[in-house]
Amino acid sequence: MSPITPASELEGDSECFGTPLNAAIKSQHHDLTITILDLMKLANVKDIRDCLQEAVIVDDIVILQYHLHHAQPILLDEQLSLTDALIESAQFGRVNAGRRLFSFINENYAAIINDDLLTKSTYYASFWGHVEFLELLAQHGANMEDKLTGEGLSRATPIMLAAWRGNTELLRWLMRGWTKAQLAKHACRAVIAAIDGDQVESLKNLFEAGVRESLYVKTEVTNYSFVPFFTTLTEHFTTLSSTPL
């Protein structure tokens, strides 16, 4: 039988636990995790990336802090690991991990916090409806009205993703404090996204926010003809719900 090493793959009764390092991080046994990290003397990008990923997923600030400090010489040459970790923290809504990563990056590699990183992080946080993480991104310069990149709706804004996914908490948060001009700017795209996603509650929230008067504006967002807009909207809405707007 081969000896078990820190890099050995382990299996449990119901799922694969990965390596001893993965299992220790998931279990949040800090002393054990630090001992394994010291034994492994992480020296390659894959190990560093895997460790960052696990620490982010469980939102373990103790291990994240320790690992960032000890892996810093390699991270200097491989900053992609840091951007991947930040994007992943946005995807899982790990605010504590995201806050620590932002702090570490600002102190050591501030140049990598650019529009591309912020829009990708905003996309994933918006897609999964992580309002608190979006607040963190906004503090670091993310624009909640920007068009984003990623899967799903092409070049969607956060409000389009919220409407399309039916995330009413995010929808309300995004529109809070918006001016009439901001609502008018995003109204048609958001309503079409809600229709495309078959999201009745999103439509109701948009109408309650006062987008109705903006929907007569001509738009190129779809191939639909808006003359007037509500003719098309009514046709679509009958397939969504029998509840009137």
C-alpha atoms as a PDB file:
ATOM      1  CA  MET A   1       0.000   0.000   0.000  1.00  0.00           C
ATOM      2  CA  SER A   2       1.356   3.405  -0.977  1.00  0.00           C
ATOM      3  CA  PRO A   3       2.080   5.794   1.895  1.00  0.00           C
ATOM      4  CA  ILE A   4      -0.330   8.684   2.415  1.00  0.00           C
ATOM      5  CA  THR A   5       1.245  12.062   1.688  1.00  0.00           C
ATOM      6  CA  PRO A   6      -0.209  15.584   1.919  1.00  0.00           C
ATOM      7  CA  ALA A   7      -0.906  15.359  -1.817  1.00  0.00           C
ATOM      8  CA  SER A   8      -2.645  11.945  -1.708  1.00  0.00           C
ATOM      9  CA  GLU A   9      -6.237  11.715  -2.894  1.00  0.00           C
ATOM     10  CA  LEU A  10      -8.622  10.632  -0.124  1.00  0.00           C
ATOM     11  CA  GLU A  11     -12.101   9.185  -0.455  1.00  0.00           C
ATOM     12  CA  GLY A  12     -14.947   9.217   2.042  1.00  0.00           C
ATOM     13  CA  ASP A  13     -18.139   7.172   2.238  1.00  0.00           C
ATOM     14  CA  SER A  14     -20.236   9.660   0.303  1.00  0.00           C
ATOM     15  CA  GLU A  15     -17.861  11.910  -1.593  1.00  0.00           C
ATOM     16  CA  CYS A  16     -14.274  12.542  -2.537  1.00  0.00           C
ATOM     17  CA  PHE A  17     -12.527  14.756  -0.005  1.00  0.00           C
ATOM     18  CA  GLY A  18      -9.545  15.477  -2.272  1.00  0.00           C
ATOM     19  CA  THR A  19      -6.181  15.731  -0.541  1.00  0.00           C
ATOM     20  CA  PRO A  20      -5.529  15.883   3.223  1.00  0.00           C
ATOM     21  CA  LEU A  21      -5.083  19.634   2.721  1.00  0.00           C
ATOM     22  CA  ASN A  22      -8.521  19.916   1.092  1.00  0.00           C
ATOM     23  CA  ALA A  23     -10.125  17.912   3.887  1.00  0.00           C
ATOM     24  CA  ALA A  24      -8.418  19.940   6.624  1.00  0.00           C
ATOM     25  CA  ILE A  25      -9.500  23.259   5.098  1.00  0.00           C
ATOM     26  CA  LYS A  26     -13.087  22.077   4.575  1.00  0.00           C
ATOM     27  CA  SER A  27     -13.200  20.913   8.199  1.00  0.00           C
ATOM     28  CA  GLN A  28     -11.699  24.265   9.295  1.00  0.00           C
ATOM     29  CA  HIS A  29      -9.086  22.590  11.513  1.00  0.00           C
ATOM     30  CA  HIS A  30      -6.619  25.478  11.512  1.00  0.00           C
ATOM     31  CA  ASP A  31      -3.702  23.853  13.346  1.00  0.00           C
ATOM     32  CA  LEU A  32      -3.880  20.748  11.163  1.00  0.00           C
ATOM     33  CA  THR A  33      -4.199  22.818   7.993  1.00  0.00           C
ATOM     34  CA  ILE A  34      -1.174  24.958   8.872  1.00  0.00           C
ATOM     35  CA  THR A  35       0.858  21.832   9.712  1.00  0.00           C
ATOM     36  CA  ILE A  36       0.012  20.305   6.328  1.00  0.00           C
ATOM     37  CA  LEU A  37       0.814  23.573   4.546  1.00  0.00           C
ATOM     38  CA  ASP A  38       4.200  23.672   6.269  1.00  0.00           C
ATOM     39  CA  LEU A  39       4.888  20.041   5.329  1.00  0.00           C
ATOM     40  CA  MET A  40       3.950  20.611   1.700  1.00  0.00           C
ATOM     41  CA  LYS A  41       6.035  23.789   1.358  1.00  0.00           C
ATOM     42  CA  LEU A  42       3.805  24.843  -1.524  1.00  0.00           C
ATOM     43  CA  ALA A  43       6.036  25.551  -4.471  1.00  0.00           C
ATOM     44  CA  ASN A  44       3.812  25.380  -7.535  1.00  0.00           C
ATOM     45  CA  VAL A  45       0.908  27.379  -8.850  1.00  0.00           C
ATOM     46  CA  LYS A  46      -1.595  24.498  -8.870  1.00  0.00           C
ATOM     47  CA  ASP A  47      -1.170  23.798  -5.151  1.00  0.00           C
ATOM     48  CA  ILE A  48      -1.449  27.498  -4.346  1.00  0.00           C
ATOM     49  CA  ARG A  49      -4.556  27.885  -6.484  1.00  0.00           C
ATOM     50  CA  ASP A  50      -6.194  24.796  -4.959  1.00  0.00           C
ATOM     51  CA  CYS A  51      -5.517  26.037  -1.434  1.00  0.00           C
ATOM     52  CA  LEU A  52      -6.857  29.515  -2.195  1.00  0.00           C
ATOM     53  CA  GLN A  53      -9.952  27.966  -3.756  1.00  0.00           C
ATOM     54  CA  GLU A  54     -10.738  25.795  -0.750  1.00  0.00           C
ATOM     55  CA  ALA A  55     -10.155  28.631   1.732  1.00  0.00           C
ATOM     56  CA  VAL A  56     -12.424  30.940  -0.275  1.00  0.00           C
ATOM     57  CA  ILE A  57     -15.221  28.370  -0.590  1.00  0.00           C
ATOM     58  CA  VAL A  58     -15.417  27.843   3.185  1.00  0.00           C
ATOM     59  CA  ASP A  59     -14.762  31.571   3.818  1.00  0.00           C
ATOM     60  CA  ASP A  60     -11.900  30.717   6.202  1.00  0.00           C
ATOM     61  CA  ILE A  61     -10.042  33.970   6.862  1.00  0.00           C
ATOM     62  CA  VAL A  62      -7.448  32.407   9.179  1.00  0.00           C
ATOM     63  CA  ILE A  63      -6.154  29.993   6.548  1.00  0.00           C
ATOM     64  CA  LEU A  64      -6.574  32.511   3.742  1.00  0.00           C
ATOM     65  CA  GLN A  65      -4.444  35.028   5.637  1.00  0.00           C
ATOM     66  CA  TYR A  66      -1.765  32.446   6.488  1.00  0.00           C
ATOM     67  CA  HIS A  67      -1.634  31.125   2.948  1.00  0.00           C
ATOM     68  CA  LEU A  68      -1.487  34.547   1.301  1.00  0.00           C
ATOM     69  CA  HIS A  69       1.433  35.516   3.522  1.00  0.00           C
ATOM     70  CA  HIS A  70       3.454  32.342   2.923  1.00  0.00           C
ATOM     71  CA  ALA A  71       2.690  32.020  -0.791  1.00  0.00           C
ATOM     72  CA  GLN A  72       3.428  35.660  -1.590  1.00  0.00           C
ATOM     73  CA  PRO A  73       6.768  35.085  -3.431  1.00  0.00           C
ATOM     74  CA  ILE A  74       5.044  32.786  -5.920  1.00  0.00           C
ATOM     75  CA  LEU A  75       1.914  34.942  -6.128  1.00  0.00           C
ATOM     76  CA  LEU A  76       4.159  37.772  -7.258  1.00  0.00           C
ATOM     77  CA  ASP A  77       4.834  35.823 -10.462  1.00  0.00           C
ATOM     78  CA  GLU A  78       1.408  34.249 -10.756  1.00  0.00           C
ATOM     79  CA  GLN A  79      -1.191  36.891  -9.990  1.00  0.00           C
ATOM     80  CA  LEU A  80      -3.855  34.976 -11.907  1.00  0.00           C
ATOM     81  CA  SER A  81      -4.327  32.845  -8.783  1.00  0.00           C
ATOM     82  CA  LEU A  82      -5.419  35.958  -6.893  1.00  0.00           C
ATOM     83  CA  THR A  83      -7.849  37.139  -9.563  1.00  0.00           C
ATOM     84  CA  ASP A  84      -9.342  33.648  -9.809  1.00  0.00           C
ATOM     85  CA  ALA A  85      -9.762  33.557  -6.031  1.00  0.00           C
ATOM     86  CA  LEU A  86     -11.504  36.939  -5.994  1.00  0.00           C
ATOM     87  CA  ILE A  87     -13.869  35.949  -8.803  1.00  0.00           C
ATOM     88  CA  GLU A  88     -14.618  32.705  -6.988  1.00  0.00           C
ATOM     89  CA  SER A  89     -15.360  34.558  -3.755  1.00  0.00           C
ATOM     90  CA  ALA A  90     -17.869  36.656  -5.753  1.00  0.00           C
ATOM     91  CA  GLN A  91     -19.453  33.524  -7.228  1.00  0.00           C
ATOM     92  CA  PHE A  92     -19.952  31.930  -3.810  1.00  0.00           C
ATOM     93  CA  GLY A  93     -20.744  35.216  -2.056  1.00  0.00           C
ATOM     94  CA  ARG A  94     -17.887  34.812   0.433  1.00  0.00           C
ATOM     95  CA  VAL A  95     -17.728  38.371   1.714  1.00  0.00           C
ATOM     96  CA  ASN A  96     -15.080  37.808   4.405  1.00  0.00           C
ATOM     97  CA  ALA A  97     -12.743  36.105   1.949  1.00  0.00           C
ATOM     98  CA  GLY A  98     -13.417  38.781  -0.657  1.00  0.00           C
ATOM     99  CA  ARG A  99     -12.701  41.569   1.808  1.00  0.00           C
ATOM    100  CA  ARG A 100      -9.381  39.957   2.809  1.00  0.00           C
ATOM    101  CA  LEU A 101      -8.386  39.355  -0.812  1.00  0.00           C
ATOM    102  CA  PHE A 102      -9.137  42.969  -1.730  1.00  0.00           C
ATOM    103  CA  SER A 103      -7.039  44.149   1.206  1.00  0.00           C
ATOM    104  CA  PHE A 104      -4.117  41.887   0.284  1.00  0.00           C
ATOM    105  CA  ILE A 105      -4.260  42.793  -3.406  1.00  0.00           C
ATOM    106  CA  ASN A 106      -4.492  46.524  -2.679  1.00  0.00           C
ATOM    107  CA  GLU A 107      -1.437  46.303  -0.436  1.00  0.00           C
ATOM    108  CA  ASN A 108       0.686  44.223  -2.793  1.00  0.00           C
ATOM    109  CA  TYR A 109      -0.685  44.081  -6.347  1.00  0.00           C
ATOM    110  CA  ALA A 110      -3.081  47.016  -6.692  1.00  0.00           C
ATOM    111  CA  ALA A 111      -2.655  47.134 -10.474  1.00  0.00           C
ATOM    112  CA  ILE A 112      -4.597  43.896 -10.986  1.00  0.00           C
ATOM    113  CA  ILE A 113      -7.810  45.466  -9.648  1.00  0.00           C
ATOM    114  CA  ASN A 114      -9.004  46.727 -13.012  1.00  0.00           C
ATOM    115  CA  ASP A 115     -12.287  47.058 -14.888  1.00  0.00           C
ATOM    116  CA  ASP A 116     -12.049  43.526 -16.280  1.00  0.00           C
ATOM    117  CA  LEU A 117     -11.669  41.942 -12.828  1.00  0.00           C
ATOM    118  CA  LEU A 118     -14.444  44.090 -11.353  1.00  0.00           C
ATOM    119  CA  THR A 119     -16.921  43.366 -14.161  1.00  0.00           C
ATOM    120  CA  LYS A 120     -16.283  39.609 -14.021  1.00  0.00           C
ATOM    121  CA  SER A 121     -16.692  39.599 -10.245  1.00  0.00           C
ATOM    122  CA  THR A 122     -19.832  41.738 -10.535  1.00  0.00           C
ATOM    123  CA  TYR A 123     -21.260  39.334 -13.113  1.00  0.00           C
ATOM    124  CA  TYR A 124     -20.944  36.301 -10.853  1.00  0.00           C
ATOM    125  CA  ALA A 125     -22.153  38.118  -7.733  1.00  0.00           C
ATOM    126  CA  SER A 126     -25.146  39.445  -9.711  1.00  0.00           C
ATOM    127  CA  PHE A 127     -25.932  36.095 -11.327  1.00  0.00           C
ATOM    128  CA  TRP A 128     -26.081  34.361  -7.944  1.00  0.00           C
ATOM    129  CA  GLY A 129     -27.718  37.298  -6.180  1.00  0.00           C
ATOM    130  CA  HIS A 130     -25.043  38.046  -3.582  1.00  0.00           C
ATOM    131  CA  VAL A 131     -26.110  41.547  -2.528  1.00  0.00           C
ATOM    132  CA  GLU A 132     -23.572  41.919   0.271  1.00  0.00           C
ATOM    133  CA  PHE A 133     -20.721  41.003  -2.055  1.00  0.00           C
ATOM    134  CA  LEU A 134     -21.967  43.514  -4.626  1.00  0.00           C
ATOM    135  CA  GLU A 135     -21.831  46.159  -1.904  1.00  0.00           C
ATOM    136  CA  LEU A 136     -18.186  45.190  -1.353  1.00  0.00           C
ATOM    137  CA  LEU A 137     -17.463  45.420  -5.087  1.00  0.00           C
ATOM    138  CA  ALA A 138     -19.125  48.838  -5.271  1.00  0.00           C
ATOM    139  CA  GLN A 139     -16.825  50.039  -2.488  1.00  0.00           C
ATOM    140  CA  HIS A 140     -13.876  49.072  -4.679  1.00  0.00           C
ATOM    141  CA  GLY A 141     -15.109  50.852  -7.786  1.00  0.00           C
ATOM    142  CA  ALA A 142     -17.486  48.428  -9.514  1.00  0.00           C
ATOM    143  CA  ASN A 143     -20.244  50.194 -11.464  1.00  0.00           C
ATOM    144  CA  MET A 144     -23.640  48.551 -10.942  1.00  0.00           C
ATOM    145  CA  GLU A 145     -24.896  49.963 -14.254  1.00  0.00           C
ATOM    146  CA  ASP A 146     -22.105  48.570 -16.436  1.00  0.00           C
ATOM    147  CA  LYS A 147     -22.667  45.872 -19.040  1.00  0.00           C
ATOM    148  CA  LEU A 148     -21.008  42.677 -17.870  1.00  0.00           C
ATOM    149  CA  THR A 149     -19.345  39.690 -19.489  1.00  0.00           C
ATOM    150  CA  GLY A 150     -20.137  36.067 -18.792  1.00  0.00           C
ATOM    151  CA  GLU A 151     -22.647  33.343 -19.544  1.00  0.00           C
ATOM    152  CA  GLY A 152     -26.371  33.972 -19.721  1.00  0.00           C
ATOM    153  CA  LEU A 153     -27.801  37.134 -21.227  1.00  0.00           C
ATOM    154  CA  SER A 154     -25.424  38.739 -23.695  1.00  0.00           C
ATOM    155  CA  ARG A 155     -23.785  41.884 -22.280  1.00  0.00           C
ATOM    156  CA  ALA A 156     -26.245  41.987 -19.399  1.00  0.00           C
ATOM    157  CA  THR A 157     -26.254  44.625 -16.680  1.00  0.00           C
ATOM    158  CA  PRO A 158     -26.731  43.615 -13.024  1.00  0.00           C
ATOM    159  CA  ILE A 159     -30.390  44.697 -13.124  1.00  0.00           C
ATOM    160  CA  MET A 160     -30.993  42.548 -16.215  1.00  0.00           C
ATOM    161  CA  LEU A 161     -29.470  39.526 -14.482  1.00  0.00           C
ATOM    162  CA  ALA A 162     -31.537  40.189 -11.354  1.00  0.00           C
ATOM    163  CA  ALA A 163     -34.739  40.462 -13.397  1.00  0.00           C
ATOM    164  CA  TRP A 164     -33.900  37.429 -15.541  1.00  0.00           C
ATOM    165  CA  ARG A 165     -33.064  35.255 -12.519  1.00  0.00           C
ATOM    166  CA  GLY A 166     -36.034  36.482 -10.484  1.00  0.00           C
ATOM    167  CA  ASN A 167     -33.890  37.753  -7.629  1.00  0.00           C
ATOM    168  CA  THR A 168     -36.193  40.340  -6.111  1.00  0.00           C
ATOM    169  CA  GLU A 169     -33.859  41.203  -3.217  1.00  0.00           C
ATOM    170  CA  LEU A 170     -31.103  42.131  -5.655  1.00  0.00           C
ATOM    171  CA  LEU A 171     -33.550  43.934  -7.921  1.00  0.00           C
ATOM    172  CA  ARG A 172     -34.775  46.143  -5.082  1.00  0.00           C
ATOM    173  CA  TRP A 173     -31.217  46.800  -3.874  1.00  0.00           C
ATOM    174  CA  LEU A 174     -30.050  47.873  -7.329  1.00  0.00           C
ATOM    175  CA  MET A 175     -32.952  50.283  -7.848  1.00  0.00           C
ATOM    176  CA  ARG A 176     -32.774  51.766  -4.355  1.00  0.00           C
ATOM    177  CA  GLY A 177     -31.934  55.445  -4.676  1.00  0.00           C
ATOM    178  CA  TRP A 178     -32.006  55.447  -8.468  1.00  0.00           C
ATOM    179  CA  THR A 179     -33.180  58.587 -10.219  1.00  0.00           C
ATOM    180  CA  LYS A 180     -35.936  58.616 -12.859  1.00  0.00           C
ATOM    181  CA  ALA A 181     -33.210  58.970 -15.478  1.00  0.00           C
ATOM    182  CA  GLN A 182     -31.485  55.802 -14.276  1.00  0.00           C
ATOM    183  CA  LEU A 183     -34.754  53.880 -14.257  1.00  0.00           C
ATOM    184  CA  ALA A 184     -35.541  55.115 -17.754  1.00  0.00           C
ATOM    185  CA  LYS A 185     -32.097  54.046 -18.965  1.00  0.00           C
ATOM    186  CA  HIS A 186     -32.542  50.439 -17.808  1.00  0.00           C
ATOM    187  CA  ALA A 187     -36.330  49.949 -17.881  1.00  0.00           C
ATOM    188  CA  CYS A 188     -36.845  48.252 -21.246  1.00  0.00           C
ATOM    189  CA  ARG A 189     -33.871  45.911 -20.951  1.00  0.00           C
ATOM    190  CA  ALA A 190     -34.845  44.887 -17.426  1.00  0.00           C
ATOM    191  CA  VAL A 191     -38.475  44.194 -18.361  1.00  0.00           C
ATOM    192  CA  ILE A 192     -37.476  42.144 -21.398  1.00  0.00           C
ATOM    193  CA  ALA A 193     -35.010  40.199 -19.236  1.00  0.00           C
ATOM    194  CA  ALA A 194     -37.823  39.439 -16.774  1.00  0.00           C
ATOM    195  CA  ILE A 195     -40.074  38.267 -19.619  1.00  0.00           C
ATOM    196  CA  ASP A 196     -37.275  36.179 -21.125  1.00  0.00           C
ATOM    197  CA  GLY A 197     -36.668  34.565 -17.729  1.00  0.00           C
ATOM    198  CA  ASP A 198     -40.406  34.010 -17.120  1.00  0.00           C
ATOM    199  CA  GLN A 199     -40.151  35.983 -13.863  1.00  0.00           C
ATOM    200  CA  VAL A 200     -43.493  37.438 -12.799  1.00  0.00           C
ATOM    201  CA  GLU A 201     -42.231  38.828  -9.482  1.00  0.00           C
ATOM    202  CA  SER A 202     -39.445  40.674 -11.279  1.00  0.00           C
ATOM    203  CA  LEU A 203     -42.000  42.342 -13.540  1.00  0.00           C
ATOM    204  CA  LYS A 204     -44.099  43.375 -10.556  1.00  0.00           C
ATOM    205  CA  ASN A 205     -41.070  44.835  -8.781  1.00  0.00           C
ATOM    206  CA  LEU A 206     -40.062  46.799 -11.864  1.00  0.00           C
ATOM    207  CA  PHE A 207     -43.536  48.251 -12.275  1.00  0.00           C
ATOM    208  CA  GLU A 208     -43.737  49.123  -8.588  1.00  0.00           C
ATOM    209  CA  ALA A 209     -40.430  50.985  -8.957  1.00  0.00           C
ATOM    210  CA  GLY A 210     -41.997  53.218 -11.619  1.00  0.00           C
ATOM    211  CA  VAL A 211     -40.609  51.961 -14.922  1.00  0.00           C
ATOM    212  CA  ARG A 212     -44.009  52.082 -16.656  1.00  0.00           C
ATOM    213  CA  GLU A 213     -43.606  55.521 -18.250  1.00  0.00           C
ATOM    214  CA  SER A 214     -40.189  54.565 -19.612  1.00  0.00           C
ATOM    215  CA  LEU A 215     -41.440  51.577 -21.586  1.00  0.00           C
ATOM    216  CA  TYR A 216     -42.754  53.587 -24.500  1.00  0.00           C
ATOM    217  CA  VAL A 217     -39.202  54.517 -25.459  1.00  0.00           C
ATOM    218  CA  LYS A 218     -37.955  52.820 -28.626  1.00  0.00           C
ATOM    219  CA  THR A 219     -35.209  50.273 -27.964  1.00  0.00           C
ATOM    220  CA  GLU A 220     -33.045  47.882 -29.952  1.00  0.00           C
ATOM    221  CA  VAL A 221     -32.778  45.389 -27.093  1.00  0.00           C
ATOM    222  CA  THR A 222     -34.880  42.746 -28.886  1.00  0.00           C
ATOM    223  CA  ASN A 223     -36.503  42.132 -32.232  1.00  0.00           C
ATOM    224  CA  TYR A 224     -39.906  42.974 -30.762  1.00  0.00           C
ATOM    225  CA  SER A 225     -41.820  45.967 -32.095  1.00  0.00           C
ATOM    226  CA  PHE A 226     -42.811  48.416 -29.340  1.00  0.00           C
ATOM    227  CA  VAL A 227     -45.718  50.338 -30.907  1.00  0.00           C
ATOM    228  CA  PRO A 228     -46.784  50.671 -28.212  1.00  0.00           C
ATOM    229  CA  PHE A 229     -44.663  48.500 -25.922  1.00  0.00           C
ATOM    230  CA  PHE A 230     -47.588  47.274 -23.817  1.00  0.00           C
ATOM    231  CA  THR A 231     -49.197  45.473 -26.757  1.00  0.00           C
ATOM    232  CA  THR A 232     -46.245  43.118 -26.868  1.00  0.00           C
ATOM    233  CA  LEU A 233     -45.894  43.046 -23.073  1.00  0.00           C
ATOM    234  CA  THR A 234     -49.522  41.999 -22.633  1.00  0.00           C
ATOM    235  CA  GLU A 235     -49.121  39.170 -25.142  1.00  0.00           C
ATOM    236  CA  HIS A 236     -46.103  37.859 -23.259  1.00  0.00           C
ATOM    237  CA  PHE A 237     -47.536  38.382 -19.810  1.00  0.00           C
ATOM    238  CA  THR A 238     -50.575  36.176 -20.505  1.00  0.00           C
ATOM    239  CA  THR A 239     -48.166  33.253 -20.840  1.00  0.00           C
ATOM    240  CA  LEU A 240     -46.543  34.086 -17.498  1.00  0.00           C
ATOM    241  CA  SER A 241     -49.399  34.555 -15.072  1.00  0.00           C
ATOM    242  CA  SER A 242     -53.103  35.099 -14.778  1.00  0.00           C
ATOM    243  CA  THR A 243     -52.432  37.644 -12.025  1.00  0.00           C
ATOM    244  CA  PRO A 244     -52.842  41.203 -13.370  1.00  0.00           C
ATOM    245  CA  LEU A 245     -50.072  43.755 -13.074  1.00  0.00           C
END
